[in-house]
Short mmCIF file of C-alpha atoms and ligand atoms in Angstrom, two decimals:
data_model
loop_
_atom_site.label_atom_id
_atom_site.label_comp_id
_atom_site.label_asym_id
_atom_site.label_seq_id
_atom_site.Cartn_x
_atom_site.Cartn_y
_atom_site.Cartn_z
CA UNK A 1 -84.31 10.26 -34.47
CA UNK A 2 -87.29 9.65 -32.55
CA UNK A 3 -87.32 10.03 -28.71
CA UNK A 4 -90.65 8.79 -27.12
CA UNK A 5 -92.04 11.11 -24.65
CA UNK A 6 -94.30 9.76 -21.74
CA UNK A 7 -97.33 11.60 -22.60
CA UNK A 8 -98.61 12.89 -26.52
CA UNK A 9 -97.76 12.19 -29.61
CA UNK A 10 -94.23 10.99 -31.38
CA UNK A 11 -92.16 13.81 -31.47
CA UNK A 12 -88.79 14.29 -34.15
CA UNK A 13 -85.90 16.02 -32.69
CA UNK A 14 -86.37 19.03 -34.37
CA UNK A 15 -89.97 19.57 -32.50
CA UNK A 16 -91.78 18.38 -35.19
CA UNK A 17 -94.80 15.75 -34.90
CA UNK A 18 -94.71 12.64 -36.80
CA UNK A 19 -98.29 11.04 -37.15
CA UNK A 20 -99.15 7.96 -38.68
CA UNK A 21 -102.82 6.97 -39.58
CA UNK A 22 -105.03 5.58 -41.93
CA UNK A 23 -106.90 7.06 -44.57
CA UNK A 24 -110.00 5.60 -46.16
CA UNK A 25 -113.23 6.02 -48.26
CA UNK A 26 -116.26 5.21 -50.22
CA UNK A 27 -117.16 2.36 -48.24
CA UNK A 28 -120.80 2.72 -49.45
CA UNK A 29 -122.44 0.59 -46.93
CA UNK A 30 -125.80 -0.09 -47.86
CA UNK A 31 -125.65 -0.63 -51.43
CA UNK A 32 -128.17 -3.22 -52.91
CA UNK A 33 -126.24 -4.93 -55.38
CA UNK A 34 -128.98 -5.57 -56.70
CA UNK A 35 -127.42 -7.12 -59.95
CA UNK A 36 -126.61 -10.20 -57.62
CA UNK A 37 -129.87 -12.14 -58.41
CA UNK A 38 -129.20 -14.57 -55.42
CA UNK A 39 -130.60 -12.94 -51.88
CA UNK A 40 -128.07 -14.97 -49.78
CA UNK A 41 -124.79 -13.50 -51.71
CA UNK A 42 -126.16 -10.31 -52.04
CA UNK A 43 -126.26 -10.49 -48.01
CA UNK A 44 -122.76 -11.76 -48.26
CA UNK A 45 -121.08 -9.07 -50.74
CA UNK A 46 -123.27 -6.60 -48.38
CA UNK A 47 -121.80 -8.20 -45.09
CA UNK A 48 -118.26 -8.37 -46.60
CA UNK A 49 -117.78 -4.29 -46.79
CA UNK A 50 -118.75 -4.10 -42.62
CA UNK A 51 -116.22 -6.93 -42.27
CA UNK A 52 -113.89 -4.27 -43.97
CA UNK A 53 -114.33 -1.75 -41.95
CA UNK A 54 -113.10 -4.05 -38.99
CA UNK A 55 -110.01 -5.32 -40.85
CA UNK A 56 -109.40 -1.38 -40.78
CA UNK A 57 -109.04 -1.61 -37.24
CA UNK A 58 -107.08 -4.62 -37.10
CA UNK A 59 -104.23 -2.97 -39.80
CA UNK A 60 -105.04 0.38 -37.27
CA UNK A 61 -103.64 -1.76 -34.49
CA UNK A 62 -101.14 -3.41 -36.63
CA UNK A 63 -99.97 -0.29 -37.60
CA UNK A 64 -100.27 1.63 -34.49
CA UNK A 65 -102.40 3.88 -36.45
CA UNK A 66 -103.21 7.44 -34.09
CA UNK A 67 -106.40 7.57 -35.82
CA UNK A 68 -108.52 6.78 -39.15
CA UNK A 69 -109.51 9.18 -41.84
CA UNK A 70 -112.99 8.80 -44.32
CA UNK A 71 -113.17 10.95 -46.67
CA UNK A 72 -116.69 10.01 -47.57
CA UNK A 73 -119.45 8.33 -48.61
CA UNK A 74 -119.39 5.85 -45.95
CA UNK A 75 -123.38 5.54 -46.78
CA UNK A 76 -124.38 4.34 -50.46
CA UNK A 77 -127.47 6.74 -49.59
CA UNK A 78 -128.45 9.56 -48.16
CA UNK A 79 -131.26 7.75 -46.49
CA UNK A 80 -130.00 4.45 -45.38
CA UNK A 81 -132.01 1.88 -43.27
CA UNK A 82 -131.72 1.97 -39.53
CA UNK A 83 -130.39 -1.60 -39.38
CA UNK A 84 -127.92 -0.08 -41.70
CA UNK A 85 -126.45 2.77 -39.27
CA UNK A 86 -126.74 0.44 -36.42
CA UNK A 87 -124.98 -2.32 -38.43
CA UNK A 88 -121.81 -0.13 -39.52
CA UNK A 89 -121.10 2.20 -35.95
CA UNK A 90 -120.88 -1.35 -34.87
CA UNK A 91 -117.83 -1.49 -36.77
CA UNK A 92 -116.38 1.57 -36.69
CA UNK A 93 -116.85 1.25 -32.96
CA UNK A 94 -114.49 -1.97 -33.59
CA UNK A 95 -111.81 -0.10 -35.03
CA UNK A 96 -111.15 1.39 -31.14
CA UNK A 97 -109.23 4.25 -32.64
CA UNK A 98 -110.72 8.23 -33.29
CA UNK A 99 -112.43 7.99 -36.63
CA UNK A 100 -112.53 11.09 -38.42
CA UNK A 101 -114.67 10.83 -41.45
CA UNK A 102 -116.84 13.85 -43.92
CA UNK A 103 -119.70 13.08 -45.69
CA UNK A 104 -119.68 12.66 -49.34
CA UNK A 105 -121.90 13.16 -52.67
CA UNK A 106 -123.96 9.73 -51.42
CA UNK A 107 -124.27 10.64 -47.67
CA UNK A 108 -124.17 14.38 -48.05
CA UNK A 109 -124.63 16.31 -45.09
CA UNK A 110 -126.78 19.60 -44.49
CA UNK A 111 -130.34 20.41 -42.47
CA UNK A 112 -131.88 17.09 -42.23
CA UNK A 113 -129.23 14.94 -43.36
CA UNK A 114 -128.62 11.30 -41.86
CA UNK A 115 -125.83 12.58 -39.41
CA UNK A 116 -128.65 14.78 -38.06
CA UNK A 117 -131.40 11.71 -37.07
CA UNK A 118 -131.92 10.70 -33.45
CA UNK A 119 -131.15 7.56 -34.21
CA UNK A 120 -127.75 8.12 -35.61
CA UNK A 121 -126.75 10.24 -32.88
CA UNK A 122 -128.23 7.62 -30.07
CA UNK A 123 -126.37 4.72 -31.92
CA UNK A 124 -123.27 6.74 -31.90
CA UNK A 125 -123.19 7.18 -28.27
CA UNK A 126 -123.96 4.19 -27.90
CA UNK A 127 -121.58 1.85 -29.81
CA UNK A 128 -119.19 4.30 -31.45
CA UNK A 129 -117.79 7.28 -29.48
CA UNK A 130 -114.62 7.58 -31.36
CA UNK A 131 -116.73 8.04 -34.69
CA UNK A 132 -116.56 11.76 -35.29
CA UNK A 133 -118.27 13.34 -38.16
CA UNK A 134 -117.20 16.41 -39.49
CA UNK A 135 -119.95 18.34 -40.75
CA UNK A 136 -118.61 22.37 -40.50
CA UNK A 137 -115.22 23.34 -42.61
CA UNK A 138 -112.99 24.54 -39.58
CA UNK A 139 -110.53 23.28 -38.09
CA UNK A 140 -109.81 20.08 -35.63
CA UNK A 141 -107.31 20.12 -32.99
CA UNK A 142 -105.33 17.46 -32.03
CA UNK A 143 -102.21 16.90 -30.20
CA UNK A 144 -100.68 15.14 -33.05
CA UNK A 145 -102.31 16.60 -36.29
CA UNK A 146 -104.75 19.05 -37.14
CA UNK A 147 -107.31 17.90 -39.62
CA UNK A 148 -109.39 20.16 -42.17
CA UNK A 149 -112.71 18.82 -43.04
CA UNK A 150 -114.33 19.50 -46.42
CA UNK A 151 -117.68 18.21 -46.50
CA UNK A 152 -120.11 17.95 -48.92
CA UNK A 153 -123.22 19.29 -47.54
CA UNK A 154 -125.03 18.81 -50.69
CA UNK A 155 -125.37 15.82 -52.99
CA UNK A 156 -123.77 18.37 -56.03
CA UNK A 157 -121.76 21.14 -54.68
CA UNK A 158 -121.49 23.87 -57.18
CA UNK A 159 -118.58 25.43 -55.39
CA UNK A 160 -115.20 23.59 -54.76
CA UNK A 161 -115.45 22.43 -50.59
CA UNK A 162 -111.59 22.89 -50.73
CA UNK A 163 -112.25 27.31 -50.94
CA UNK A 164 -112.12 27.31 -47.36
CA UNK A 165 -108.49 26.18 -46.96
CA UNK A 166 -107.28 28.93 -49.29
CA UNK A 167 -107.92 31.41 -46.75
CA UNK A 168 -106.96 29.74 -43.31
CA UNK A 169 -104.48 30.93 -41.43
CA UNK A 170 -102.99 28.31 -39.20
CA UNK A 171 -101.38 29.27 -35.97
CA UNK A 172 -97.71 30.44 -36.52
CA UNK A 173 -94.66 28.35 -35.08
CA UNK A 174 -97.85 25.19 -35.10
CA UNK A 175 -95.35 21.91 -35.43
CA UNK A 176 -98.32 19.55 -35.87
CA UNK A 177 -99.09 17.76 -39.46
CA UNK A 178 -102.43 19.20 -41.39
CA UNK A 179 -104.30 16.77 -43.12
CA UNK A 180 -107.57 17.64 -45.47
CA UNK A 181 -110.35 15.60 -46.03
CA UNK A 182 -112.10 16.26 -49.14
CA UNK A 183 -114.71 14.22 -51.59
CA UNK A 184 -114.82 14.78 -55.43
CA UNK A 185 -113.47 15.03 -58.71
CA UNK A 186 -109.89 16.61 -59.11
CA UNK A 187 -108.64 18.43 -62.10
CA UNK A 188 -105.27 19.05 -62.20
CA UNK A 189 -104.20 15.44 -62.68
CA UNK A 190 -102.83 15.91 -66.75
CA UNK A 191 -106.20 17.79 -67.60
CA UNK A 192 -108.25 14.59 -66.45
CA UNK A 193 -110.95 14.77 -64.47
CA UNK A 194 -111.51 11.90 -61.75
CA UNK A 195 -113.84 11.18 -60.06
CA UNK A 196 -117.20 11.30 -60.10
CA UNK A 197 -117.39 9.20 -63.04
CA UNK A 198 -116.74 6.36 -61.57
CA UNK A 199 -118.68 6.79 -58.47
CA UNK A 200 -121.88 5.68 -59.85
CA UNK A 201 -123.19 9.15 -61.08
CA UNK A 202 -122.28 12.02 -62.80
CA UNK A 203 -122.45 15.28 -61.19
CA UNK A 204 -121.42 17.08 -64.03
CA UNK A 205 -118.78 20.03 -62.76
CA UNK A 206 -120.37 19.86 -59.24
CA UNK A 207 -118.27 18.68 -56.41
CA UNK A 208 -114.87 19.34 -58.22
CA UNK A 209 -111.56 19.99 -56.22
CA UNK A 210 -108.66 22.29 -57.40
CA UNK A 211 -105.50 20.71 -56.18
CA UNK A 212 -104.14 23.63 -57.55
CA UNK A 213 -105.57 25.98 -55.84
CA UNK A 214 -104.75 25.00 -52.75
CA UNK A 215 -101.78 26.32 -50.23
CA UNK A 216 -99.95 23.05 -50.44
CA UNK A 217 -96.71 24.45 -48.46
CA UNK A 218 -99.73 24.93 -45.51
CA UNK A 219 -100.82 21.65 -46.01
CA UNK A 220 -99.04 18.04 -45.73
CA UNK A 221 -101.38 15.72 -46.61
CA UNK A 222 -104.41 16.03 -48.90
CA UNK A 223 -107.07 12.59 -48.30
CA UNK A 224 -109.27 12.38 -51.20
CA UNK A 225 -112.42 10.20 -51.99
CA UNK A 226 -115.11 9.30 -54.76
CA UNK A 227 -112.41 7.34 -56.97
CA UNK A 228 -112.71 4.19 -56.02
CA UNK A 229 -108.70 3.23 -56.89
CA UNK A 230 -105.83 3.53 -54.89
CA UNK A 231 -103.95 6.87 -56.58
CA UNK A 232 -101.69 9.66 -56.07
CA UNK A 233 -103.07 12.72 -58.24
CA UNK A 234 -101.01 15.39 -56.49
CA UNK A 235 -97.51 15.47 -54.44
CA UNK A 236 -99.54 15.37 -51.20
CA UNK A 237 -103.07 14.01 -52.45
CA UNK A 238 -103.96 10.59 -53.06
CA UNK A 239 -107.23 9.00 -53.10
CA UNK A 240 -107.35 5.65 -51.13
CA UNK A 241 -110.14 4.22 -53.20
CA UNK A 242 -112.93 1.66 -51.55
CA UNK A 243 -111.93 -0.85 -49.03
CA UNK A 244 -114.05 -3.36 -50.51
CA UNK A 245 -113.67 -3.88 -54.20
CA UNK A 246 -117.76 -2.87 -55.51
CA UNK A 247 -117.26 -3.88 -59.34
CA UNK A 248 -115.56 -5.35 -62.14
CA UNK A 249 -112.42 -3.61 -62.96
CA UNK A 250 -112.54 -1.32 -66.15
CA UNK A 251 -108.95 0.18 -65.57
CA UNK A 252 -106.05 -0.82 -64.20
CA UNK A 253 -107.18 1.35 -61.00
CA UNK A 254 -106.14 -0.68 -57.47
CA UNK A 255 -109.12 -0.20 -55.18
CA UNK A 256 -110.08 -2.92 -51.95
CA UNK A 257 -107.07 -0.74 -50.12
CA UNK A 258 -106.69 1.32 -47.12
CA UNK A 259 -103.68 3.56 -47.53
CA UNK A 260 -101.58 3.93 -44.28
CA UNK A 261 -99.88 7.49 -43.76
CA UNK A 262 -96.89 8.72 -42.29
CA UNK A 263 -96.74 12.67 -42.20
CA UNK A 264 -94.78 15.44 -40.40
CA UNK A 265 -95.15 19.05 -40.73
CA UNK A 266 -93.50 20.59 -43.76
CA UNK A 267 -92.07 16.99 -45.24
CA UNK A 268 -93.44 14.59 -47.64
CA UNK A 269 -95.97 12.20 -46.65
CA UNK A 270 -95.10 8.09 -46.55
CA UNK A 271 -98.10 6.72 -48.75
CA UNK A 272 -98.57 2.81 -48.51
CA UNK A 273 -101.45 0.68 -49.71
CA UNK A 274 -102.48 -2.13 -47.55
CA UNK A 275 -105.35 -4.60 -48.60
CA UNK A 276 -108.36 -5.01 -46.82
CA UNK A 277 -110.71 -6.21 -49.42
CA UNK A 278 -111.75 -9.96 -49.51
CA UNK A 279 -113.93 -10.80 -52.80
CA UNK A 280 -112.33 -10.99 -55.98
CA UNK A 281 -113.92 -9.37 -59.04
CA UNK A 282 -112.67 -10.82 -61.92
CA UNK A 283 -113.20 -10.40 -65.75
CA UNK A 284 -112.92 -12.77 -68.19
CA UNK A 285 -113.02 -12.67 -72.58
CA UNK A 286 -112.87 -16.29 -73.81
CA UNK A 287 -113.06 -16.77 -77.83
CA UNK A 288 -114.46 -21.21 -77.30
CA UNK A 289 -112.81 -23.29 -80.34
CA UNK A 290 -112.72 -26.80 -81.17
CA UNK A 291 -111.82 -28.06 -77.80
CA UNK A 292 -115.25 -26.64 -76.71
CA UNK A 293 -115.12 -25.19 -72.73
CA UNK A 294 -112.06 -26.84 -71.86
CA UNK A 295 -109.73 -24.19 -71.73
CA UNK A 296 -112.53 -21.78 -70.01
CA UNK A 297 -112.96 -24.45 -67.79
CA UNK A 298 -109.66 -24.16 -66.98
CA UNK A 299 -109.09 -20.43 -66.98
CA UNK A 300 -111.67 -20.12 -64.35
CA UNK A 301 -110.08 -23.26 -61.79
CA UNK A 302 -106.71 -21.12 -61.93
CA UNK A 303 -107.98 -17.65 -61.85
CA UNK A 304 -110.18 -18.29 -58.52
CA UNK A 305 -108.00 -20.75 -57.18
CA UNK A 306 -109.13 -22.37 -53.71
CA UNK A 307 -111.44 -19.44 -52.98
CA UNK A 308 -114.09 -19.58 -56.29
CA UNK A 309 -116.33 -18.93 -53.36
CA UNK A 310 -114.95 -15.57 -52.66
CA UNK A 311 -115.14 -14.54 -56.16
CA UNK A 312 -117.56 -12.73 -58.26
CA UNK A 313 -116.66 -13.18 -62.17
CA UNK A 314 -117.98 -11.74 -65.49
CA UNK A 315 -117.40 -13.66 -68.35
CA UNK A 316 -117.85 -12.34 -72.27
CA UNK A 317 -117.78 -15.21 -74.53
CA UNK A 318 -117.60 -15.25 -77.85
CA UNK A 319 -116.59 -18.11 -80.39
CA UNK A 320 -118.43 -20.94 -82.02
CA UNK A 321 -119.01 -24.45 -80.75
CA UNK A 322 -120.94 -27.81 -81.67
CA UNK A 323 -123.76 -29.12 -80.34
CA UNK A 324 -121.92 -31.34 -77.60
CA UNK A 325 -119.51 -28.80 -76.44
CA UNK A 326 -122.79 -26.34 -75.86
CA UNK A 327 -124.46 -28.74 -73.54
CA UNK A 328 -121.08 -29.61 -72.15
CA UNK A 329 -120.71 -25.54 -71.52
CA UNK A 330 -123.92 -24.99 -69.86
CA UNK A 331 -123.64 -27.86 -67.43
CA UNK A 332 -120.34 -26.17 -66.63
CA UNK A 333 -121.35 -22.61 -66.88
CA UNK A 334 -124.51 -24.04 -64.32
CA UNK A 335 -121.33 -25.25 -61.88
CA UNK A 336 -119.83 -22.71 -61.95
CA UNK A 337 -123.00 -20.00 -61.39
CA UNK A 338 -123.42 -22.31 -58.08
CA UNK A 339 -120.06 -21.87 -56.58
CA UNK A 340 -119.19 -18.11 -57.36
CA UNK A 341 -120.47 -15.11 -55.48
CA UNK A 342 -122.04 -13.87 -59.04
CA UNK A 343 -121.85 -15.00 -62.86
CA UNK A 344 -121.89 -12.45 -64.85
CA UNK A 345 -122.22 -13.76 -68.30
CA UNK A 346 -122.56 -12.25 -71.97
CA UNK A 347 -122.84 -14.78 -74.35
CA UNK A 348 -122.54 -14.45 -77.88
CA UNK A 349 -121.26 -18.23 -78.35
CA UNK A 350 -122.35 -19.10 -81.92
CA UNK A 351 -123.54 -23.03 -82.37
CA UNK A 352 -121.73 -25.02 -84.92
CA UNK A 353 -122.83 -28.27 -85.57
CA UNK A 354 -120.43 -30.63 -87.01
CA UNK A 355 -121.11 -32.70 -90.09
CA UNK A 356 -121.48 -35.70 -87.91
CA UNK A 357 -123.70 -33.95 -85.58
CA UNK A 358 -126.28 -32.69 -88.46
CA UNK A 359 -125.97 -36.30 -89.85
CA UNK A 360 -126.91 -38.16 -86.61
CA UNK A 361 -130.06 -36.06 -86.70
CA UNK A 362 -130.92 -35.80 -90.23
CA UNK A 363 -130.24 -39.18 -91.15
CA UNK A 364 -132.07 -40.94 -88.12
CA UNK A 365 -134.37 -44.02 -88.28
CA UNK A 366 -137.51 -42.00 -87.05
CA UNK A 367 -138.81 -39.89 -89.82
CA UNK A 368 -140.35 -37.69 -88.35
CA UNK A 369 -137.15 -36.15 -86.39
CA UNK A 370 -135.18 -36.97 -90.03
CA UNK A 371 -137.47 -34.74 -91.72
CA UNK A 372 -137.88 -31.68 -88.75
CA UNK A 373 -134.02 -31.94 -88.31
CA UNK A 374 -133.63 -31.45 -92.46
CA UNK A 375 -135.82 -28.56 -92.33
CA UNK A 376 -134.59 -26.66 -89.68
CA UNK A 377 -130.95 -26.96 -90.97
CA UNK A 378 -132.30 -25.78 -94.15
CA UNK A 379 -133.84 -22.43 -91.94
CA UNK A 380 -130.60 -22.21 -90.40
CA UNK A 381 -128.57 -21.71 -93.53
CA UNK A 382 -131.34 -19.48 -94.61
CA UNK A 383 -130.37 -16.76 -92.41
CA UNK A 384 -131.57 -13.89 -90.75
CA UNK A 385 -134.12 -14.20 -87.61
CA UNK A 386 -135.36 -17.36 -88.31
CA UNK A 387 -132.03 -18.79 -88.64
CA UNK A 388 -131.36 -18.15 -84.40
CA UNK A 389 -134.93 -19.67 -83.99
CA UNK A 390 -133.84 -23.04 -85.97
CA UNK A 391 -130.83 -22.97 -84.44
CA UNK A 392 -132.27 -23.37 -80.54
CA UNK A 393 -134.52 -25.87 -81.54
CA UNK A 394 -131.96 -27.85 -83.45
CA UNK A 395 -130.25 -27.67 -80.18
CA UNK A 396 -133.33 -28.99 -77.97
CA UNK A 397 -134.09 -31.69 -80.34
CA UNK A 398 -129.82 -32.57 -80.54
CA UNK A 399 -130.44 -32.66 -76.64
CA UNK A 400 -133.65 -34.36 -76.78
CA UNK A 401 -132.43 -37.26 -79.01
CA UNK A 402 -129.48 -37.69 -76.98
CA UNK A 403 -131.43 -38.22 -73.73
CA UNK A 404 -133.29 -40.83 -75.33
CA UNK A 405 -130.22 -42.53 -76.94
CA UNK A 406 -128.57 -42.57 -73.23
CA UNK A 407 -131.71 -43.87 -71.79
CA UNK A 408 -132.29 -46.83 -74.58
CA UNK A 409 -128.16 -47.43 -73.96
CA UNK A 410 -128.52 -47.46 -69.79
CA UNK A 411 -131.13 -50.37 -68.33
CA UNK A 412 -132.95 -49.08 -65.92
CA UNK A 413 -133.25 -50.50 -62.64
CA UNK A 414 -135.09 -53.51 -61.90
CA UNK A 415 -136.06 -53.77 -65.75
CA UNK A 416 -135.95 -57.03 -66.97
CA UNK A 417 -132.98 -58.16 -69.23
MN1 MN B 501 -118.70 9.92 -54.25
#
């Protein structure tokens, strides 16, 4: 079907072009993740979306990709750091083919935007010469596509960036694939609006696309960011969603994708999601019983497997357990905190202590703890705010009394028998 001419792009027999590339978005380098309390994996979660954009160009060269596509915020800010431009045209330098990319709501374009600082531009001589960013809505010629760049030029755009394609008049008897690149919200998915919702801010009606607007027989593929899922809201529009997962999932949306595109003029695009995301943001809700945090325990070897270091988890638990099993679940919520990327933890465990529990405090040979222990039960089944008081100190003096129990049972060294 194909015949492979010497020079230019992949031709059908018909005449018609067949591209393939790669389509990204909302890489968001930069962002502080500031959530992450611990300065060396915030670096690493941080580190982990360049490394992303280089696995790009490895599935680029995989794929024989012609070029890539971003269709925006590559920047978490419209005023990132310097180390931060230098650090990420280093890796879109990496990915060796043209890189076509628009700015978004976070890295907006316009008079004295990022894309316009010396030091962007000398970087991007410098390290990245296929980066092109595509700052004016017209047209881009290339042998094997022509791409139509939408691009937000202001953090909220009241008017849709896609108005300019409803008037364009491509070239007639022009075999070559068009491909959009827009940023924002779209509305004609079943009266939903995506979008900016889940981009971190709300822009209210601002930067909103109108798939249906559009002159979709004049187009062939439509490459939409801001949602950060993999997903196909139109017959030629999908939104390839980050390429580095940036939170814990709330829907079943797929994001940590790049989506790799096949298109000719006048067909149907080939839409395929290929990973490139490495951490794994997982959410856990664990009800704790009478077997205490053994099942959690468990739940959290299988769900991170091998990897627990590549994996950032949040965990709501709820339940009730004794005194034991809540020092035996902090030692092991403490283990676990060490070897993750991030805990995340809400806990609304209740404490429980067992008859034998309240007896071995109540009823000990000191006195004085007998009589504390009695009274703070006593608070406890009182209620109310005093009740959670009583109930942590019940719980340091249960742990108190046990470390001096272990340390009267275990000699210590050297001590005379
Ligand atoms: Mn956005």
């Amino acid at each position: 079907m194909i015949r492979r001419p010497d020079r230019g792009p992949l031709r059908n027999l018909d005449g018609t072009t067949m591209t393939s590339f790669l389509h990204s978005a909302d890489w968001q380098l930069g962002k502080p993740f500031a959530r992450i309390a611990d300065e060396e994996q915030r670096g690493r979660v941080q580190r982990e979306r360049l490394e992303a954009v280089r696995r790009i160009g490895d599935i680029a060269r995989e794929r024989k990709a012609a070029f890539v596509v971003v269709a925006g915020d590559l920047f978490d800010s419209a005023t990132p750091k310097d180390a931060t431009i230098s650090h990420a045209l280093a890796a879109i330098g990496s990915i060796g083919v043209p890189v076509y990319a628009i700015p978004g709501n976070h890295d907006h374009g316009g008079p004295d935007s990022l894309w316009e600082r010396p030091f962007f531009r000398r970087q991007r001589e410098a390290v990245a010469p296929n980066f092109h960013m595509l700052l004016e809505r017209q047209p881009i010629e290339r042998d094997d596509a022509v791409i139509l760049p939408c691009p937000l030029l202001r953090r909220h755009e009241p008017d849709d960036p896609t108005t300019w394609l409803r008037r364009w008049q491509p070239g007639s008897g022009d075999e070559r694939p068009r491909i959009a690149i827009a940023h924002g919200s779209t509305r004609s998915f079943g009266g939903a609006t995506l979008g900016n919702s889940v981009d971190g801010e709300e822009a209210g009606q601002a930067n909103a696309i109108e798939l249906g607007r559009l002159p979709l027989d004049q187009l062939d593929y439509i490459a939409l960011g801001d949602w950060h899922g993999f997903l196909k809201v139109g017959e030629k529009a999908w939104y390839s969603g980050a390429h580095e997962i940036d939170r814990f999932p709330k829907t079943d949306q797929l994001p940590g994708h790049v989506a790799a595109v096949t298109v000719t003029r006048g067909g149907m695009p080939d839409v395929e999601a290929l990973p490139t995301g490495k951490l794994r943001w997982l959410r856990h809700e664990v009800a704790l019983g009478e077997d205490g945090p053994t099942l959690l325990d468990r739940l959290l070897r299988e769900s991170t497997g091998a990897r627990y270091d590549d994996c950032l988890v949040e965990l709501v638990l709820s339940g009730a357990v004794s005194l034991a099993d809540r020092s035996r679940l902090d030692t092991l919520l403490d283990d676990w905190r060490a070897g993750l990327v991030r805990l995340d933890l809400d806990d609304q465990v209740r404490l429980l202590p067992s008859d034998e529990e309240m007896r071995s405090l109540t009823e000990r040979s000191d006195p004085i703890i007998s009589r504390v222990a009695a009274e703070l039960f006593a608070r406890k089944d009182a209620g109310g705010d005093e009740a959670a008081v009583a109930l942590t100190a019940i719980r340091l003096l249960h742990g108190l009394c046990h470390d001096v129990d272990g340390a009267a049972a275990t000699p210590t060294k050297g001590a005379p028998r």
